[in-house]
Amino acid sequence: MKLLVIEDEQALRENITTYFNEDGNICESTVNLAGAIDKLSSYNYDCVLLDIGLPDGEGFEVLNFLKKAMKDEAVLIISARNSLDDKIKGLNIGADDYLTKPFHLAELKARVASVYRRKAANSNNNIIFNEITVNLQGRTVEVNDTPIILTRKEYDMLLYFIANKGKVISKNAIAEHLWGDEMDMHNNFDFIYTHIKNLRKKLLDAKCNDYIGSVYGIGYKFKA
């Protein structure tokens, strides 16, 4: 998972990030409300660990921001405040769970896994990568909420790229994944270039960032 820890208490913040990073996750952190909004404006996360008592404002503002920006990060509030009013407020405006300090890191990990599973189960028809939303059930694609029309191969290729974002994919791997035995009918990989060129043009025409890059002599890379 990719997590964001919003916590101004240094020792706790460092303990949490170290704990989750050592478990194979990507865990980033920030110490205040301004830093949180900046990161959430620029990046997507699977789960946000949110302290509501921040030095420059209420952590509840993070929940309001996520709602206005229509982002779907799971949010677990971690707070020393244990009043019922704070818990109800947090849960009512978008938090998925509320854990009162002090807590054991093992319990925090279990809570994070639980809210992430619930979130994933509720949104498993959509794959979201930055401004791109792929609806698996309807086989549709939107860029910044604007539908784009893709051929079946372009759609399958986009899914394959997103699933392997950040990795260099050989032309042979793309051909085998998308065409299987049919690739033997082609003398070269020019047909792959044609499909990628068309997919890239449709994404760019929809004001999408340019994620598809060529790796000379090897294949392609979808930038993470």
PDB file of C-alpha atoms in Angstrom, residues 72-203:
ATOM      1  CA  ASP A  72     -11.221   8.159  -2.556  1.00  0.00           C
ATOM      2  CA  GLU A  73      -8.360   7.579  -0.117  1.00  0.00           C
ATOM      3  CA  ALA A  74      -9.267   5.513   2.929  1.00  0.00           C
ATOM      4  CA  VAL A  75      -8.783   7.629   6.070  1.00  0.00           C
ATOM      5  CA  LEU A  76      -7.964   6.404   9.564  1.00  0.00           C
ATOM      6  CA  ILE A  77      -7.956   9.117  12.240  1.00  0.00           C
ATOM      7  CA  ILE A  78      -5.275   8.709  14.916  1.00  0.00           C
ATOM      8  CA  SER A  79      -5.836  11.149  17.761  1.00  0.00           C
ATOM      9  CA  ALA A  80      -5.341  11.728  21.472  1.00  0.00           C
ATOM     10  CA  ARG A  81      -8.864  13.152  21.539  1.00  0.00           C
ATOM     11  CA  ASN A  82     -11.206  10.471  22.762  1.00  0.00           C
ATOM     12  CA  SER A  83     -14.432  12.417  23.030  1.00  0.00           C
ATOM     13  CA  LEU A  84     -17.495  10.909  21.423  1.00  0.00           C
ATOM     14  CA  ASP A  85     -18.208  14.188  19.605  1.00  0.00           C
ATOM     15  CA  ASP A  86     -14.835  14.128  17.809  1.00  0.00           C
ATOM     16  CA  LYS A  87     -15.285  10.494  16.818  1.00  0.00           C
ATOM     17  CA  ILE A  88     -18.784  11.086  15.456  1.00  0.00           C
ATOM     18  CA  LYS A  89     -17.692  14.222  13.594  1.00  0.00           C
ATOM     19  CA  GLY A  90     -14.756  12.472  11.971  1.00  0.00           C
ATOM     20  CA  LEU A  91     -16.760   9.465  10.878  1.00  0.00           C
ATOM     21  CA  ASN A  92     -19.640  11.607   9.624  1.00  0.00           C
ATOM     22  CA  ILE A  93     -17.468  13.728   7.340  1.00  0.00           C
ATOM     23  CA  GLY A  94     -15.624  10.861   5.705  1.00  0.00           C
ATOM     24  CA  ALA A  95     -13.199   9.032   8.002  1.00  0.00           C
ATOM     25  CA  ASP A  96     -13.316   5.239   7.757  1.00  0.00           C
ATOM     26  CA  ASP A  97     -12.109   4.536  11.293  1.00  0.00           C
ATOM     27  CA  TYR A  98     -10.943   6.310  14.463  1.00  0.00           C
ATOM     28  CA  LEU A  99      -8.110   5.064  16.682  1.00  0.00           C
ATOM     29  CA  THR A 100      -7.362   6.781  19.979  1.00  0.00           C
ATOM     30  CA  LYS A 101      -3.760   7.319  21.124  1.00  0.00           C
ATOM     31  CA  PRO A 102      -1.827   5.643  22.588  1.00  0.00           C
ATOM     32  CA  PHE A 103      -2.047   2.479  20.505  1.00  0.00           C
ATOM     33  CA  HIS A 104       0.090  -0.495  19.521  1.00  0.00           C
ATOM     34  CA  LEU A 105       1.496  -0.412  15.990  1.00  0.00           C
ATOM     35  CA  ALA A 106       0.181  -3.935  15.427  1.00  0.00           C
ATOM     36  CA  GLU A 107      -3.371  -2.707  16.078  1.00  0.00           C
ATOM     37  CA  LEU A 108      -2.804   0.260  13.769  1.00  0.00           C
ATOM     38  CA  LYS A 109      -1.644  -2.112  11.035  1.00  0.00           C
ATOM     39  CA  ALA A 110      -4.747  -4.294  11.481  1.00  0.00           C
ATOM     40  CA  ARG A 111      -7.034  -1.233  11.349  1.00  0.00           C
ATOM     41  CA  VAL A 112      -5.309   0.058   8.179  1.00  0.00           C
ATOM     42  CA  ALA A 113      -5.665  -3.337   6.496  1.00  0.00           C
ATOM     43  CA  SER A 114      -9.334  -3.462   7.441  1.00  0.00           C
ATOM     44  CA  VAL A 115     -10.294  -0.018   6.109  1.00  0.00           C
ATOM     45  CA  TYR A 116      -8.276  -0.620   2.943  1.00  0.00           C
ATOM     46  CA  ARG A 117     -10.068  -3.925   2.295  1.00  0.00           C
ATOM     47  CA  ARG A 118     -13.466  -2.279   2.795  1.00  0.00           C
ATOM     48  CA  LYS A 119     -12.545   0.583   0.491  1.00  0.00           C
ATOM     49  CA  ALA A 120     -11.225  -1.750  -2.184  1.00  0.00           C
ATOM     50  CA  ALA A 121     -14.349  -3.916  -2.000  1.00  0.00           C
ATOM     51  CA  ASN A 122     -16.588  -0.891  -2.493  1.00  0.00           C
ATOM     52  CA  SER A 123     -14.651   0.424  -5.483  1.00  0.00           C
ATOM     53  CA  ASN A 124     -13.448  -2.735  -7.195  1.00  0.00           C
ATOM     54  CA  ASN A 125     -15.280  -1.845 -10.412  1.00  0.00           C
ATOM     55  CA  ASN A 126     -12.998   1.155 -10.949  1.00  0.00           C
ATOM     56  CA  ILE A 127      -9.253   1.404 -11.375  1.00  0.00           C
ATOM     57  CA  ILE A 128      -8.079   4.964 -10.783  1.00  0.00           C
ATOM     58  CA  PHE A 129      -4.654   6.242 -11.783  1.00  0.00           C
ATOM     59  CA  ASN A 130      -4.315   9.977 -11.261  1.00  0.00           C
ATOM     60  CA  GLU A 131      -6.705  11.568 -13.788  1.00  0.00           C
ATOM     61  CA  ILE A 132      -7.541   8.252 -15.513  1.00  0.00           C
ATOM     62  CA  THR A 133     -10.536   6.183 -14.370  1.00  0.00           C
ATOM     63  CA  VAL A 134     -11.138   2.748 -15.873  1.00  0.00           C
ATOM     64  CA  ASN A 135     -14.509   1.124 -15.208  1.00  0.00           C
ATOM     65  CA  LEU A 136     -13.965  -2.629 -15.399  1.00  0.00           C
ATOM     66  CA  GLN A 137     -17.624  -3.579 -15.532  1.00  0.00           C
ATOM     67  CA  GLY A 138     -18.571  -1.148 -18.273  1.00  0.00           C
ATOM     68  CA  ARG A 139     -15.139  -1.282 -19.999  1.00  0.00           C
ATOM     69  CA  THR A 140     -15.127   2.500 -20.191  1.00  0.00           C
ATOM     70  CA  VAL A 141     -12.353   5.039 -19.664  1.00  0.00           C
ATOM     71  CA  GLU A 142     -12.540   8.630 -18.452  1.00  0.00           C
ATOM     72  CA  VAL A 143      -9.822  11.284 -18.258  1.00  0.00           C
ATOM     73  CA  ASN A 144     -10.638  14.105 -15.850  1.00  0.00           C
ATOM     74  CA  ASP A 145     -14.259  12.849 -15.869  1.00  0.00           C
ATOM     75  CA  THR A 146     -14.435  13.116 -19.670  1.00  0.00           C
ATOM     76  CA  PRO A 147     -15.152   9.815 -21.492  1.00  0.00           C
ATOM     77  CA  ILE A 148     -12.767   8.719 -24.224  1.00  0.00           C
ATOM     78  CA  ILE A 149     -13.522   6.044 -26.809  1.00  0.00           C
ATOM     79  CA  LEU A 150     -10.952   3.264 -27.062  1.00  0.00           C
ATOM     80  CA  THR A 151     -10.844   0.150 -29.198  1.00  0.00           C
ATOM     81  CA  ARG A 152     -10.783  -3.195 -27.395  1.00  0.00           C
ATOM     82  CA  LYS A 153      -7.012  -3.524 -27.848  1.00  0.00           C
ATOM     83  CA  GLU A 154      -6.381   0.068 -26.740  1.00  0.00           C
ATOM     84  CA  TYR A 155      -8.484  -0.532 -23.624  1.00  0.00           C
ATOM     85  CA  ASP A 156      -6.647  -3.776 -22.810  1.00  0.00           C
ATOM     86  CA  MET A 157      -3.313  -2.101 -23.449  1.00  0.00           C
ATOM     87  CA  LEU A 158      -4.115   0.800 -21.104  1.00  0.00           C
ATOM     88  CA  LEU A 159      -5.089  -1.657 -18.354  1.00  0.00           C
ATOM     89  CA  TYR A 160      -1.853  -3.581 -18.903  1.00  0.00           C
ATOM     90  CA  PHE A 161       0.210  -0.401 -18.692  1.00  0.00           C
ATOM     91  CA  ILE A 162      -1.504   0.772 -15.497  1.00  0.00           C
ATOM     92  CA  ALA A 163      -1.077  -2.647 -13.883  1.00  0.00           C
ATOM     93  CA  ASN A 164       2.647  -2.476 -14.694  1.00  0.00           C
ATOM     94  CA  LYS A 165       3.198   1.249 -14.119  1.00  0.00           C
ATOM     95  CA  GLY A 166       6.803   2.188 -13.482  1.00  0.00           C
ATOM     96  CA  LYS A 167       8.112  -1.003 -15.114  1.00  0.00           C
ATOM     97  CA  VAL A 168       9.837  -1.374 -18.468  1.00  0.00           C
ATOM     98  CA  ILE A 169       7.703  -3.698 -20.607  1.00  0.00           C
ATOM     99  CA  SER A 170       9.189  -5.381 -23.652  1.00  0.00           C
ATOM    100  CA  LYS A 171       7.383  -5.317 -26.985  1.00  0.00           C
ATOM    101  CA  ASN A 172       7.298  -9.102 -26.886  1.00  0.00           C
ATOM    102  CA  ALA A 173       5.582  -9.098 -23.467  1.00  0.00           C
ATOM    103  CA  ILE A 174       2.949  -6.640 -24.714  1.00  0.00           C
ATOM    104  CA  ALA A 175       2.328  -8.743 -27.818  1.00  0.00           C
ATOM    105  CA  GLU A 176       2.030 -11.994 -25.866  1.00  0.00           C
ATOM    106  CA  HIS A 177      -0.313 -10.466 -23.292  1.00  0.00           C
ATOM    107  CA  LEU A 178      -2.659  -8.788 -25.761  1.00  0.00           C
ATOM    108  CA  TRP A 179      -2.505 -11.021 -28.818  1.00  0.00           C
ATOM    109  CA  GLY A 180      -1.374 -14.411 -27.526  1.00  0.00           C
ATOM    110  CA  ASP A 181      -0.944 -16.910 -30.352  1.00  0.00           C
ATOM    111  CA  GLU A 182      -2.132 -14.313 -32.887  1.00  0.00           C
ATOM    112  CA  MET A 183       1.225 -12.554 -32.611  1.00  0.00           C
ATOM    113  CA  ASP A 184       2.739 -15.311 -34.753  1.00  0.00           C
ATOM    114  CA  MET A 185       0.783 -13.864 -37.695  1.00  0.00           C
ATOM    115  CA  HIS A 186       2.901 -10.700 -37.599  1.00  0.00           C
ATOM    116  CA  ASN A 187       6.420 -10.391 -38.980  1.00  0.00           C
ATOM    117  CA  ASN A 188       7.395  -7.512 -36.663  1.00  0.00           C
ATOM    118  CA  PHE A 189       6.131  -5.331 -33.831  1.00  0.00           C
ATOM    119  CA  ASP A 190       4.949  -2.414 -35.965  1.00  0.00           C
ATOM    120  CA  PHE A 191       1.339  -3.259 -35.079  1.00  0.00           C
ATOM    121  CA  ILE A 192       2.128  -2.608 -31.394  1.00  0.00           C
ATOM    122  CA  TYR A 193       3.569   0.811 -32.215  1.00  0.00           C
ATOM    123  CA  THR A 194       0.395   1.701 -34.130  1.00  0.00           C
ATOM    124  CA  HIS A 195      -1.890   0.788 -31.215  1.00  0.00           C
ATOM    125  CA  ILE A 196       0.292   2.620 -28.671  1.00  0.00           C
ATOM    126  CA  LYS A 197       0.474   5.710 -30.889  1.00  0.00           C
ATOM    127  CA  ASN A 198      -3.328   5.781 -31.188  1.00  0.00           C
ATOM    128  CA  LEU A 199      -3.849   5.200 -27.440  1.00  0.00           C
ATOM    129  CA  ARG A 200      -1.349   7.911 -26.534  1.00  0.00           C
ATOM    130  CA  LYS A 201      -2.984  10.400 -28.928  1.00  0.00           C
ATOM    131  CA  LYS A 202      -6.456   9.783 -27.480  1.00  0.00           C
ATOM    132  CA  LEU A 203      -5.160  10.281 -23.925  1.00  0.00           C
TER     133      LEU A 203
END
